[in-house]
Structures are given as structure tokens and as C-alpha cells.
Amino acid sequence: MTVRTRIAPSPTGFPHVGTAYIALFNLCFAKQHGGEFILRIEDTDQLRSTPESEKMILDSLRWLGLNWSEGPDIGGPHAPYRQSERMQIYKQYALDLVEKGHAFYCFATPEDLDQMRAEQQARGETPRYDGRGLELSNEEVQRRLAAGEAHVIRMKVPQEGICKFNDLLRGEVEIPWAQVDMQILLKTDGLPTYHLANVVDDHLMEITHVIRGEEWIPSAPKHQLLYQYFGWEMPVLCHMPLLRNPDKSKLSKRKNPTSINYYRDIGVFPEALLNYLGRMGWSMPDEREQFTLDDMIEHFDIQRVSLGGPIFDVEKLNWLNGQWIKGLTPAQLLDRLLTWKSDRKTLEDIAAAIQPRIQLLSEAVNWAGFYFNQFPKLEKEQFASKKLSEEQVRQSLQFAIWRLESIMSWNNDSVSQTLMQLAEQMDIKLRDFMPSFFIAIAGSTSSTPVMQSMVTIGPDLCFARLRHALEIVGGPSKKELKVWEKLNESLKLPKNDANDEA
């Protein structure tokens, strides 16, 4: 048997270090066993998936050196490797399950399901699908299908007993079937859910070992059941511990930058980031801290993974990156420096921004320095405004982060329109609104045009700086957060509707 593992990211945002972490362990396991590591794009979420996000994911994994032998960019014997190009495959398998009696049609509307959950909560029960679709006769199902009534296909799930499955790190895991919902397999728009597409693709692509985050443990019973229904052998499951913030909470961009591109932009070596991710819950047999990808593959043993939540500590990563820097010759370091900021388009944008402001080339350093820094040095007093209250400053930064995060294409028009619209909706003049952003991004109001600067430094570094500034001035408390989220949404409404909301 040839060992085959995969990484299957969804192209719905910026490439996450958690994706690299899981990809690293999949690659090491496969290569240690002389097997293959493949990449599949799970883009069934048509509203949020974008080609730009897919490209960023592929580019960032390649930058790290996590190379795959089959994938959407290079093809392979199991193509296509994008789920959006495999829709007819999933539909046929869903219909097969219905025909075999393992799945059923459900015509419940969203309103029906909302009422069902409300009634369950009123009785003190955990909300879950009540199986109402199973009560329909075949004649009624056929009549409603013929009438074109909206429907989904759900899988049948036992209501009693215990599901048992084996995990490579945990041994036998038990989950009561009463905790497992009758999962939707095919949605009303004909698109598959993650669970159906994942199982079908893993089987057809001959995946032998599924190494994924522990957040998928509750889904394992559904997947095991689907394998049984199809009559297929289930891959070996291995659920990795989740990366965590220093406070032990799940790693999130609100407490730590999570984009791979951010760490590339601030000058972390790809070898150092892989080295650090390799130490997340795993260690070399000789306990050394610094090692290469080849070292990790050579000595890899999945049983050395610790189930304690590994802490993603940026300071520790910076220290480790420093060790890699110290191991270079000056000539090698110069090559790294020149490669780090070698994108000519970015350098031309910086040159264009500082050109009207300098008389000597030596002055370029003062004007351009913030483009290359991680964070500008900030003090809370810098954000004091004669025109805005402290709360307005805090809200403007937080609202901007939320809105900029939803931008699909990061360019001067999208960034400037987002900020100008927010200022208008907050009823703040742009000249009073923008100083906080100059300070957050450049560290001073004496800077090149800040909206263009945000585009030039890119979204990852921009978000990190805005969150850093928000931390300096004081981000929202848990209580404020809910109020602010509602306020931010109400600001987007027409004035009359917004007043009604208030």
C-alpha cells in the first residue's frame, strides 16, 4: 500500500499558519513512509471562495517548501482537484445513498427548522434535526420533487448507541450517536456539504491517512457512517492538537497574526517558520530546537506528537528566526535581504510615494522606513484627537478592520472607498477620521498618503498594524464587542432604517 495524505484548504481568505501546520505533518508522514502528498482545493462555498485566495494559498505553501505531487496546478491521475469541478460526482453519490435507503429528502424550510429549534430549546433540549423528512411516504416525496419543491438530501444517523472509531494518537474514541446530527449532504442549490465531498474525494483519490485538526473529531462519526454506507474502507484518522495563543485560547487573528504572508512580509525565513511549526506538539528524537524539513522527514514519527495544545508564541518564533539568521554568512544574509524585498512593483510604488517629498536620496530612509518595519512605535497619546472622542477613535479602527477584512480585491479603490464610506457613515469628516490611520500604519501623520501605503504594504501587514494600534488605544471589551458589531452593521443601512434599528 502506498501511503497517500492530503491537505485540502478552502480558498476563502488569507493562507493560515494552521493550514501550513497540518500540511507539514501530512507531508512528513507521507514522505517518511515513501508515499505521496497531494493538494485539493475545497471550494464548494461559492459565495466566499475566490481565485485570488486559492493563488495565495498555493504560493504561500510553495514559499514554505511544502510541495505536492498532485494538485489543481499540476494535475494528476485523480483530476480535477478542485471540488467546484466535481459537482456531478457528488450529486450521483448522494442519489446513490437515497436509492440504497441511507439518505432521504427533506423539504423543511428555514422557517420550519427555526421553529423546530425554538420549540426544542423551550423544552430544554439541545437543538438538532428531528428526522421529520423520514416520516414522508415515497409517494409524497415523489409528488413534491415533481412539483419542483426546494429540498436537501440528509444522511440517516442512528438515534441510539455509541459510535466507536480509532484515532492514531488517541486510540479508540467514543461518541454517542445522540450527539450526531442527520447531516445535510446535498444543499438546496445542489451543492454538496463538506462532509459528502470530503469522504467521496478522499476515497476516489485513494487517501490512506487523514491527518487533520482535532476540531473535526465530532464529524468523524458522520464520515465513518458514510464510508460504511458506500461500502468503502475508511482511511486511518489522526486528529492533531490545535495551535493556541499564549493564553491557551484557540489561535485567532485577533490575538496573533495568523496569515503565512504576514510572517513572510516581516522577514521570517520559510525554513524558520516550518521549523517552528514542526515543534508544535512534536520534537526531534535528540530534542534539538533547530532543524530542517529534510531532518524532520528523516526522523518523523507521528507517535511523538503530544496532545497538549501547542502554544504559537510569536516571540519564540522571532528568536528561532534569529538563530537561522546567525547561521548565515554575511553574503548569504545579503542575498536573503535582497530577495525579501525584491518585488520591483512594490519598490516602484514606494519610490513614487516618496518622490515628491525628498530632495536627497539619503532622505528616502526616513520616508520609506515604515514600509519595511513590522510595527511602528506607538503611544496612546498619539491618537488623542481634538475632533474625535476616544471611543470614536477606537470604533473607527475596529470598524475599519471588520470592513477591510471583507474586501475581495485589495487595491487603492477598494481600500479608499471602504474608509471614506465608513467615515461618512460615522458622520466624521475625512480629515478628522484619517489621522488615526496614518499613525497606525506609518507611526506619524507626516507620511506618504496612507490609503496608498496600506495597499503597498499589503493586507496582512496592514491588519497586523491596525490591530496593534487598536490594542494600544484599547480594543472593545466583550460587552462592547456585541454592541459595536450591531452598530457597525446598522451604519451600513440607509439612515431611516438605521434609526429604526436603533
Short mmCIF file of C-alpha atoms in Angstrom, two decimals:
data_model
loop_
_atom_site.label_atom_id
_atom_site.label_comp_id
_atom_site.label_asym_id
_atom_site.label_seq_id
_atom_site.Cartn_x
_atom_site.Cartn_y
_atom_site.Cartn_z
CA MET A 1 0.00 0.00 0.00
CA THR A 2 1.28 3.45 -0.96
CA VAL A 3 0.68 5.98 1.81
CA ARG A 4 -1.25 9.00 0.47
CA THR A 5 -2.04 12.09 2.54
CA ARG A 6 -3.57 15.41 1.55
CA ILE A 7 -4.13 18.99 2.57
CA ALA A 8 -7.49 20.38 1.46
CA PRO A 9 -7.77 24.12 2.20
CA SER A 10 -10.79 26.27 1.41
CA PRO A 11 -9.87 29.40 -0.63
CA THR A 12 -11.97 31.79 1.43
CA GLY A 13 -9.36 34.11 2.92
CA PHE A 14 -5.69 34.60 3.59
CA PRO A 15 -3.45 31.49 3.93
CA HIS A 16 -3.45 30.48 7.60
CA VAL A 17 -0.46 29.18 9.57
CA GLY A 18 -2.78 26.41 10.77
CA THR A 19 -3.06 25.21 7.17
CA ALA A 20 0.74 25.13 6.90
CA TYR A 21 0.96 23.27 10.23
CA ILE A 22 -1.40 20.50 9.10
CA ALA A 23 0.19 20.40 5.62
CA LEU A 24 3.65 19.98 7.19
CA PHE A 25 2.63 16.96 9.26
CA ASN A 26 0.81 15.39 6.30
CA LEU A 27 3.86 15.84 4.07
CA CYS A 28 6.29 14.49 6.66
CA PHE A 29 4.14 11.44 7.36
CA ALA A 30 3.79 10.64 3.65
CA LYS A 31 7.46 11.16 2.79
CA GLN A 32 8.66 9.24 5.85
CA HIS A 33 6.67 6.26 4.53
CA GLY A 34 7.77 6.73 0.92
CA GLY A 35 4.30 7.95 -0.03
CA GLU A 36 2.61 10.87 -1.79
CA PHE A 37 1.32 14.20 -0.51
CA ILE A 38 -1.43 15.85 -2.58
CA LEU A 39 -3.29 19.16 -2.53
CA ARG A 40 -7.03 19.51 -3.09
CA ILE A 41 -9.00 22.76 -3.13
CA GLU A 42 -12.32 22.56 -1.25
CA ASP A 43 -14.18 25.45 -2.88
CA THR A 44 -17.79 24.33 -2.55
CA ASP A 45 -18.54 27.60 -0.71
CA GLN A 46 -19.15 29.51 -3.92
CA LEU A 47 -20.01 32.78 -2.16
CA ARG A 48 -16.70 33.05 -0.27
CA SER A 49 -14.24 31.13 -2.44
CA THR A 50 -12.06 33.24 -4.75
CA PRO A 51 -9.30 32.53 -7.30
CA GLU A 52 -7.19 35.16 -5.52
CA SER A 53 -7.37 33.25 -2.25
CA GLU A 54 -6.52 29.97 -3.98
CA LYS A 55 -3.45 31.55 -5.58
CA MET A 56 -2.31 32.97 -2.23
CA ILE A 57 -2.65 29.56 -0.58
CA LEU A 58 -0.68 27.78 -3.29
CA ASP A 59 2.00 30.50 -3.39
CA SER A 60 2.43 30.52 0.40
CA LEU A 61 2.73 26.73 0.67
CA ARG A 62 5.27 26.73 -2.16
CA TRP A 63 7.22 29.53 -0.43
CA LEU A 64 7.44 27.28 2.61
CA GLY A 65 8.68 24.37 0.51
CA LEU A 66 5.61 22.20 1.15
CA ASN A 67 5.42 20.77 -2.36
CA TRP A 68 2.72 18.37 -3.55
CA SER A 69 2.85 15.67 -6.22
CA GLU A 70 -0.77 16.13 -7.38
CA GLY A 71 -2.95 19.22 -7.31
CA PRO A 72 -5.06 21.73 -9.26
CA ASP A 73 -1.98 23.46 -10.69
CA ILE A 74 -0.04 20.37 -11.80
CA GLY A 75 -2.81 17.83 -12.36
CA GLY A 76 -2.56 14.14 -11.64
CA PRO A 77 -4.34 10.81 -12.13
CA HIS A 78 -7.27 11.83 -9.91
CA ALA A 79 -8.03 15.21 -11.52
CA PRO A 80 -9.83 17.52 -11.19
CA TYR A 81 -8.52 18.65 -7.81
CA ARG A 82 -11.00 21.49 -7.28
CA GLN A 83 -14.27 20.42 -5.72
CA SER A 84 -16.17 23.02 -7.77
CA GLU A 85 -15.20 20.99 -10.85
CA ARG A 86 -16.51 17.71 -9.35
CA MET A 87 -20.15 18.63 -8.63
CA GLN A 88 -21.77 15.92 -10.76
CA ILE A 89 -19.69 13.29 -8.97
CA TYR A 90 -21.06 14.31 -5.56
CA LYS A 91 -24.66 14.53 -6.79
CA GLN A 92 -24.53 10.99 -8.16
CA TYR A 93 -23.15 9.59 -4.90
CA ALA A 94 -25.82 11.45 -2.88
CA LEU A 95 -28.56 9.98 -5.09
CA ASP A 96 -27.00 6.53 -4.70
CA LEU A 97 -27.33 6.84 -0.92
CA VAL A 98 -31.00 7.78 -1.27
CA GLU A 99 -31.60 4.80 -3.54
CA LYS A 100 -29.91 2.46 -1.03
CA GLY A 101 -32.00 3.86 1.84
CA HIS A 102 -29.08 5.52 3.64
CA ALA A 103 -30.20 9.09 2.91
CA PHE A 104 -33.51 10.88 2.42
CA TYR A 105 -35.10 14.02 1.03
CA CYS A 106 -36.08 16.80 3.42
CA PHE A 107 -38.38 19.65 2.37
CA ALA A 108 -38.30 21.61 5.64
CA THR A 109 -37.92 25.36 5.06
CA PRO A 110 -35.52 27.54 7.07
CA GLU A 111 -38.58 28.86 8.92
CA ASP A 112 -39.69 25.31 9.75
CA LEU A 113 -36.27 24.50 11.16
CA ASP A 114 -36.09 27.74 13.16
CA GLN A 115 -39.44 26.91 14.77
CA MET A 116 -38.28 23.33 15.47
CA ARG A 117 -35.14 24.59 17.25
CA ALA A 118 -37.08 27.18 19.25
CA GLU A 119 -39.51 24.51 20.48
CA GLN A 120 -36.63 22.19 21.41
CA GLN A 121 -34.88 24.96 23.35
CA ALA A 122 -38.14 25.79 25.14
CA ARG A 123 -38.25 22.18 26.30
CA GLY A 124 -34.65 22.39 27.48
CA GLU A 125 -33.40 20.12 24.70
CA THR A 126 -30.28 20.51 22.57
CA PRO A 127 -31.41 21.77 19.15
CA ARG A 128 -30.98 19.14 16.43
CA TYR A 129 -32.81 17.94 13.35
CA ASP A 130 -35.81 15.84 14.39
CA GLY A 131 -35.97 13.47 11.42
CA ARG A 132 -39.25 14.82 10.07
CA GLY A 133 -38.21 14.00 6.49
CA LEU A 134 -38.15 10.30 7.36
CA GLU A 135 -41.89 10.40 8.04
CA LEU A 136 -42.79 11.26 4.44
CA SER A 137 -44.16 8.49 2.23
CA ASN A 138 -42.40 7.74 -1.04
CA GLU A 139 -45.49 8.95 -2.91
CA GLU A 140 -45.40 12.33 -1.17
CA VAL A 141 -41.66 12.68 -1.76
CA GLN A 142 -42.07 11.99 -5.48
CA ARG A 143 -45.01 14.40 -5.73
CA ARG A 144 -43.05 17.22 -4.08
CA LEU A 145 -39.97 16.53 -6.19
CA ALA A 146 -42.09 16.61 -9.35
CA ALA A 147 -43.54 19.93 -8.23
CA GLY A 148 -40.02 21.36 -8.00
CA GLU A 149 -40.22 21.97 -4.27
CA ALA A 150 -36.94 23.07 -2.66
CA HIS A 151 -35.23 20.25 -0.77
CA VAL A 152 -32.00 18.90 0.63
CA ILE A 153 -30.64 15.38 0.97
CA ARG A 154 -29.75 14.29 4.52
CA MET A 155 -27.95 11.19 5.73
CA LYS A 156 -29.60 8.75 8.12
CA VAL A 157 -27.96 8.55 11.54
CA PRO A 158 -28.68 6.07 14.36
CA GLN A 159 -30.51 7.61 17.30
CA GLU A 160 -29.18 5.27 19.95
CA GLY A 161 -25.90 3.61 20.87
CA ILE A 162 -22.27 4.65 20.68
CA CYS A 163 -20.09 5.34 17.66
CA LYS A 164 -16.56 4.00 18.09
CA PHE A 165 -13.63 4.84 15.84
CA ASN A 166 -9.86 4.66 16.11
CA ASP A 167 -7.56 7.65 16.12
CA LEU A 168 -3.84 7.23 15.50
CA LEU A 169 -2.99 9.43 18.52
CA ARG A 170 -5.95 8.84 20.83
CA GLY A 171 -6.76 5.18 20.34
CA GLU A 172 -10.46 4.29 20.47
CA VAL A 173 -12.78 7.30 20.62
CA GLU A 174 -16.45 7.01 21.61
CA ILE A 175 -19.20 9.50 20.70
CA PRO A 176 -22.90 8.83 21.41
CA TRP A 177 -25.00 8.76 18.25
CA ALA A 178 -27.47 11.02 20.05
CA GLN A 179 -24.89 13.82 19.63
CA VAL A 180 -24.64 13.32 15.85
CA ASP A 181 -27.00 15.28 13.60
CA MET A 182 -28.63 13.96 10.43
CA GLN A 183 -26.17 15.86 8.28
CA ILE A 184 -27.21 17.60 5.07
CA LEU A 185 -25.26 16.02 2.20
CA LEU A 186 -26.66 17.97 -0.75
CA LYS A 187 -27.98 21.52 -0.26
CA THR A 188 -31.00 23.12 -1.93
CA ASP A 189 -28.75 24.62 -4.61
CA GLY A 190 -27.44 21.16 -5.48
CA LEU A 191 -24.01 21.81 -3.98
CA PRO A 192 -22.52 19.25 -1.59
CA THR A 193 -21.64 19.95 2.01
CA TYR A 194 -18.09 19.45 3.25
CA HIS A 195 -18.88 16.02 4.69
CA LEU A 196 -20.07 14.37 1.48
CA ALA A 197 -17.44 15.94 -0.78
CA ASN A 198 -14.66 15.18 1.69
CA VAL A 199 -15.48 11.49 2.02
CA VAL A 200 -16.07 10.95 -1.70
CA ASP A 201 -12.85 12.72 -2.69
CA ASP A 202 -10.70 11.00 -0.09
CA HIS A 203 -11.92 7.63 -1.37
CA LEU A 204 -11.60 8.40 -5.09
CA MET A 205 -8.17 9.99 -4.58
CA GLU A 206 -7.03 6.92 -2.62
CA ILE A 207 -6.15 8.82 0.56
CA THR A 208 -4.89 6.31 3.13
CA HIS A 209 -4.37 8.59 6.14
CA VAL A 210 -6.44 11.66 7.06
CA ILE A 211 -4.33 13.91 9.29
CA ARG A 212 -6.38 16.94 10.32
CA GLY A 213 -7.13 19.25 13.24
CA GLU A 214 -8.91 17.96 16.33
CA GLU A 215 -11.86 20.26 15.63
CA TRP A 216 -13.00 17.55 13.17
CA ILE A 217 -13.35 14.83 15.83
CA PRO A 218 -17.13 15.45 16.24
CA SER A 219 -17.53 14.92 12.48
CA ALA A 220 -15.74 11.56 12.44
CA PRO A 221 -18.92 9.53 13.20
CA LYS A 222 -20.65 11.02 10.14
CA HIS A 223 -17.65 10.23 7.98
CA GLN A 224 -17.34 6.69 9.32
CA LEU A 225 -21.04 6.13 8.64
CA LEU A 226 -20.69 7.41 5.06
CA TYR A 227 -17.79 5.04 4.42
CA GLN A 228 -19.93 2.18 5.73
CA TYR A 229 -22.90 3.23 3.59
CA PHE A 230 -20.74 3.34 0.46
CA GLY A 231 -19.00 0.07 1.34
CA TRP A 232 -15.56 1.69 1.30
CA GLU A 233 -12.58 1.23 3.57
CA MET A 234 -12.11 4.24 5.83
CA PRO A 235 -8.69 5.95 5.88
CA VAL A 236 -6.71 5.95 9.12
CA LEU A 237 -7.71 9.02 11.17
CA CYS A 238 -5.27 11.21 13.05
CA HIS A 239 -6.51 14.39 14.73
CA MET A 240 -3.76 16.89 15.51
CA PRO A 241 -3.92 19.25 18.51
CA LEU A 242 -4.95 22.80 17.64
CA LEU A 243 -2.49 25.68 17.71
CA ARG A 244 -3.19 28.01 20.62
CA ASN A 245 -2.48 31.56 21.73
CA PRO A 246 -0.25 32.09 24.78
CA ASP A 247 -3.44 32.37 26.89
CA LYS A 248 -4.39 28.82 25.71
CA SER A 249 -7.30 30.07 23.59
CA LYS A 250 -7.61 28.81 20.01
CA LEU A 251 -5.20 30.62 17.70
CA SER A 252 -7.01 33.59 16.20
CA LYS A 253 -6.05 36.65 14.20
CA ARG A 254 -7.42 38.91 16.94
CA LYS A 255 -4.61 37.87 19.29
CA ASN A 256 -1.84 36.80 16.91
CA PRO A 257 -1.25 37.39 13.19
CA THR A 258 -2.28 34.11 11.53
CA SER A 259 -1.53 34.70 7.85
CA ILE A 260 1.51 32.96 6.39
CA ASN A 261 2.04 36.03 4.21
CA TYR A 262 2.38 38.25 7.28
CA TYR A 263 5.36 36.28 8.53
CA ARG A 264 6.91 36.31 5.06
CA ASP A 265 6.39 40.08 4.84
CA ILE A 266 8.13 40.82 8.16
CA GLY A 267 11.16 38.75 7.19
CA VAL A 268 10.67 35.33 8.76
CA PHE A 269 12.58 32.66 6.85
CA PRO A 270 10.41 29.88 5.36
CA GLU A 271 12.77 27.35 6.96
CA ALA A 272 12.33 29.02 10.35
CA LEU A 273 8.53 29.07 10.14
CA LEU A 274 8.46 25.40 9.13
CA ASN A 275 10.96 24.62 11.90
CA TYR A 276 8.73 26.38 14.43
CA LEU A 277 5.54 24.71 13.20
CA GLY A 278 7.35 21.36 13.35
CA ARG A 279 7.94 21.95 17.06
CA MET A 280 4.22 22.49 17.66
CA GLY A 281 3.45 19.36 19.65
CA TRP A 282 6.35 17.37 18.19
CA SER A 283 10.07 17.15 18.83
CA MET A 284 13.18 15.62 17.29
CA PRO A 285 14.46 12.44 19.00
CA ASP A 286 17.55 14.36 20.18
CA GLU A 287 15.35 17.32 21.32
CA ARG A 288 17.29 19.86 19.20
CA GLU A 289 15.35 23.06 18.53
CA GLN A 290 16.69 23.93 15.09
CA PHE A 291 16.15 21.50 12.22
CA THR A 292 15.35 21.47 8.50
CA LEU A 293 12.38 19.96 6.69
CA ASP A 294 14.59 17.11 5.49
CA ASP A 295 15.68 16.49 9.10
CA MET A 296 12.05 16.34 10.19
CA ILE A 297 11.08 13.93 7.41
CA GLU A 298 14.03 11.65 8.20
CA HIS A 299 13.22 11.41 11.91
CA PHE A 300 9.44 11.81 11.77
CA ASP A 301 7.30 9.61 14.00
CA ILE A 302 3.65 10.61 14.37
CA GLN A 303 3.53 8.93 17.77
CA ARG A 304 5.84 11.66 19.12
CA VAL A 305 3.02 14.19 18.72
CA SER A 306 1.86 15.49 22.10
CA LEU A 307 -1.87 16.08 22.55
CA GLY A 308 -1.33 19.12 24.77
CA GLY A 309 -2.34 22.30 22.95
CA PRO A 310 0.84 23.69 21.33
CA ILE A 311 1.39 27.40 22.01
CA PHE A 312 2.09 29.60 18.99
CA ASP A 313 4.36 32.22 20.55
CA VAL A 314 5.49 34.93 18.12
CA GLU A 315 8.42 35.92 20.37
CA LYS A 316 9.69 32.34 20.31
CA LEU A 317 9.32 32.26 16.52
CA ASN A 318 11.29 35.52 16.25
CA TRP A 319 14.04 34.03 18.45
CA LEU A 320 14.21 30.90 16.29
CA ASN A 321 14.34 33.00 13.12
CA GLY A 322 17.25 34.87 14.69
CA GLN A 323 19.10 31.58 15.09
CA TRP A 324 18.66 30.89 11.39
CA ILE A 325 19.95 34.39 10.58
CA LYS A 326 23.01 33.91 12.80
CA GLY A 327 23.84 30.71 10.92
CA LEU A 328 24.32 32.56 7.62
CA THR A 329 27.44 34.16 6.22
CA PRO A 330 27.17 37.94 5.59
CA ALA A 331 26.95 37.23 1.85
CA GLN A 332 24.10 34.76 2.40
CA LEU A 333 22.29 37.26 4.62
CA LEU A 334 22.64 39.94 1.94
CA ASP A 335 21.09 37.56 -0.59
CA ARG A 336 18.19 36.97 1.80
CA LEU A 337 17.70 40.71 2.34
CA LEU A 338 17.66 41.40 -1.39
CA THR A 339 15.24 38.53 -2.00
CA TRP A 340 12.96 39.60 0.87
CA LYS A 341 12.07 42.95 -0.75
CA SER A 342 12.84 42.17 -4.36
CA ASP A 343 9.38 42.81 -5.83
CA ARG A 344 10.02 45.63 -8.28
CA LYS A 345 6.37 46.72 -8.46
CA THR A 346 6.28 47.27 -4.68
CA LEU A 347 9.58 49.16 -4.72
CA GLU A 348 8.32 51.35 -7.58
CA ASP A 349 5.16 52.14 -5.60
CA ILE A 350 7.29 53.17 -2.62
CA ALA A 351 9.54 55.28 -4.86
CA ALA A 352 6.51 57.02 -6.38
CA ALA A 353 5.11 57.78 -2.93
CA ILE A 354 8.30 59.34 -1.52
CA GLN A 355 9.49 61.08 -4.71
CA PRO A 356 7.59 64.37 -4.14
CA ARG A 357 8.87 64.52 -0.55
CA ILE A 358 12.64 64.12 -0.88
CA GLN A 359 15.48 66.28 -2.20
CA LEU A 360 18.30 63.88 -1.36
CA LEU A 361 18.41 60.09 -1.70
CA SER A 362 19.53 59.91 1.92
CA GLU A 363 16.13 61.33 2.94
CA ALA A 364 14.41 58.27 1.47
CA VAL A 365 15.23 56.23 4.57
CA ASN A 366 13.12 58.43 6.86
CA TRP A 367 10.16 58.49 4.48
CA ALA A 368 10.24 54.84 3.42
CA GLY A 369 11.29 53.13 6.65
CA PHE A 370 7.76 52.28 7.80
CA TYR A 371 7.12 50.25 4.64
CA PHE A 372 9.68 47.71 5.85
CA ASN A 373 9.07 47.65 9.62
CA GLN A 374 6.88 45.17 11.47
CA PHE A 375 5.09 47.75 13.64
CA PRO A 376 5.72 51.47 14.09
CA LYS A 377 6.47 52.50 17.67
CA LEU A 378 3.19 53.80 19.06
CA GLU A 379 1.99 55.58 22.20
CA LYS A 380 -1.65 56.00 23.17
CA GLU A 381 -1.19 59.78 23.38
CA GLN A 382 -0.54 59.92 19.63
CA PHE A 383 -4.17 59.01 18.97
CA ALA A 384 -5.59 61.87 21.06
CA SER A 385 -7.83 63.98 18.83
CA LYS A 386 -9.34 67.43 19.23
CA LYS A 387 -12.23 66.46 16.98
CA LEU A 388 -12.96 62.85 17.98
CA SER A 389 -13.72 61.20 21.28
CA GLU A 390 -11.58 58.29 22.42
CA GLU A 391 -14.49 55.95 21.72
CA GLN A 392 -14.80 57.25 18.15
CA VAL A 393 -11.09 56.60 17.56
CA ARG A 394 -11.38 53.07 18.95
CA GLN A 395 -14.53 52.34 16.97
CA SER A 396 -13.12 53.73 13.72
CA LEU A 397 -10.14 51.37 13.93
CA GLN A 398 -12.26 48.33 14.82
CA PHE A 399 -14.97 49.03 12.24
CA ALA A 400 -12.29 49.56 9.57
CA ILE A 401 -10.70 46.19 10.38
CA TRP A 402 -14.05 44.40 10.07
CA ARG A 403 -14.88 46.06 6.78
CA LEU A 404 -11.45 45.77 5.20
CA GLU A 405 -11.45 42.05 6.04
CA SER A 406 -14.39 41.58 3.68
CA ILE A 407 -12.59 43.12 0.68
CA MET A 408 -12.11 40.51 -2.02
CA SER A 409 -9.62 42.54 -4.09
CA TRP A 410 -7.06 44.64 -2.18
CA ASN A 411 -6.39 47.79 -4.24
CA ASN A 412 -6.45 51.57 -3.93
CA ASP A 413 -10.09 51.88 -4.99
CA SER A 414 -11.42 49.19 -2.63
CA VAL A 415 -9.40 50.40 0.38
CA SER A 416 -10.12 54.11 -0.11
CA GLN A 417 -13.83 53.55 -0.81
CA THR A 418 -14.16 51.40 2.31
CA LEU A 419 -12.54 54.00 4.58
CA MET A 420 -14.30 57.00 3.02
CA GLN A 421 -17.67 55.26 3.26
CA LEU A 422 -17.05 54.38 6.91
CA ALA A 423 -16.10 57.99 7.75
CA GLU A 424 -19.27 59.23 6.07
CA GLN A 425 -21.46 56.70 7.87
CA MET A 426 -19.87 57.59 11.22
CA ASP A 427 -20.58 61.25 10.36
CA ILE A 428 -16.90 62.18 10.71
CA LYS A 429 -15.08 64.47 8.29
CA LEU A 430 -12.37 62.60 6.42
CA ARG A 431 -9.63 64.99 7.61
CA ASP A 432 -10.58 64.16 11.21
CA PHE A 433 -11.07 60.45 10.52
CA MET A 434 -7.75 59.66 8.81
CA PRO A 435 -5.04 60.76 11.34
CA SER A 436 -5.57 57.59 13.42
CA PHE A 437 -4.84 55.51 10.32
CA PHE A 438 -1.70 57.49 9.46
CA ILE A 439 -0.42 56.81 12.98
CA ALA A 440 -1.46 53.14 12.99
CA ILE A 441 0.15 52.39 9.63
CA ALA A 442 3.13 54.79 9.48
CA GLY A 443 3.60 55.85 13.10
CA SER A 444 3.10 59.53 12.24
CA THR A 445 0.72 61.90 10.49
CA SER A 446 3.74 63.12 8.47
CA SER A 447 3.74 60.30 5.97
CA THR A 448 3.10 59.31 2.40
CA PRO A 449 -0.65 59.02 1.53
CA VAL A 450 -1.92 56.42 3.95
CA MET A 451 -4.54 54.71 1.78
CA GLN A 452 -1.95 54.03 -0.91
CA SER A 453 0.51 52.96 1.79
CA MET A 454 -2.00 50.39 3.05
CA VAL A 455 -2.25 48.95 -0.44
CA THR A 456 1.53 48.88 -0.87
CA ILE A 457 2.33 47.11 2.41
CA GLY A 458 -0.47 44.62 1.71
CA PRO A 459 -3.45 43.36 3.72
CA ASP A 460 -1.57 41.08 6.12
CA LEU A 461 0.80 43.74 7.47
CA CYS A 462 -1.98 46.33 7.33
CA PHE A 463 -4.30 44.26 9.54
CA ALA A 464 -1.49 43.49 11.96
CA ARG A 465 -0.72 47.20 12.35
CA LEU A 466 -4.37 48.19 12.74
CA ARG A 467 -4.87 45.52 15.42
CA HIS A 468 -1.66 46.64 17.13
CA ALA A 469 -2.95 50.23 17.16
CA LEU A 470 -6.32 49.08 18.50
CA GLU A 471 -4.51 47.25 21.29
CA ILE A 472 -2.63 50.46 22.14
CA VAL A 473 -5.79 52.62 22.32
CA GLY A 474 -7.87 49.83 23.88
CA GLY A 475 -9.91 47.33 21.91
CA PRO A 476 -13.54 46.57 22.74
CA SER A 477 -14.42 44.60 25.85
CA LYS A 478 -16.61 41.50 25.46
CA LYS A 479 -19.63 43.58 26.38
CA GLU A 480 -18.68 46.39 23.98
CA LEU A 481 -17.95 43.93 21.18
CA LYS A 482 -21.58 42.88 20.75
CA VAL A 483 -22.75 46.49 20.84
CA TRP A 484 -20.10 47.56 18.33
CA GLU A 485 -20.88 44.70 15.95
CA LYS A 486 -24.53 45.75 15.90
CA LEU A 487 -23.61 49.43 15.50
CA ASN A 488 -21.22 48.68 12.63
CA GLU A 489 -23.96 46.80 10.78
CA SER A 490 -26.56 49.49 11.45
CA LEU A 491 -24.25 52.15 10.00
CA LYS A 492 -24.42 50.35 6.65
CA LEU A 493 -28.20 50.75 6.49
CA PRO A 494 -29.98 53.74 4.92
CA LYS A 495 -30.48 56.48 7.51
CA ASN A 496 -34.17 55.75 8.15
CA ASP A 497 -33.57 52.01 8.55
CA ALA A 498 -30.60 52.66 10.82
CA ASN A 499 -32.77 54.86 13.05
CA ASP A 500 -35.38 52.09 13.22
CA GLU A 501 -32.65 49.61 14.24
CA ALA A 502 -31.50 51.93 16.99
#
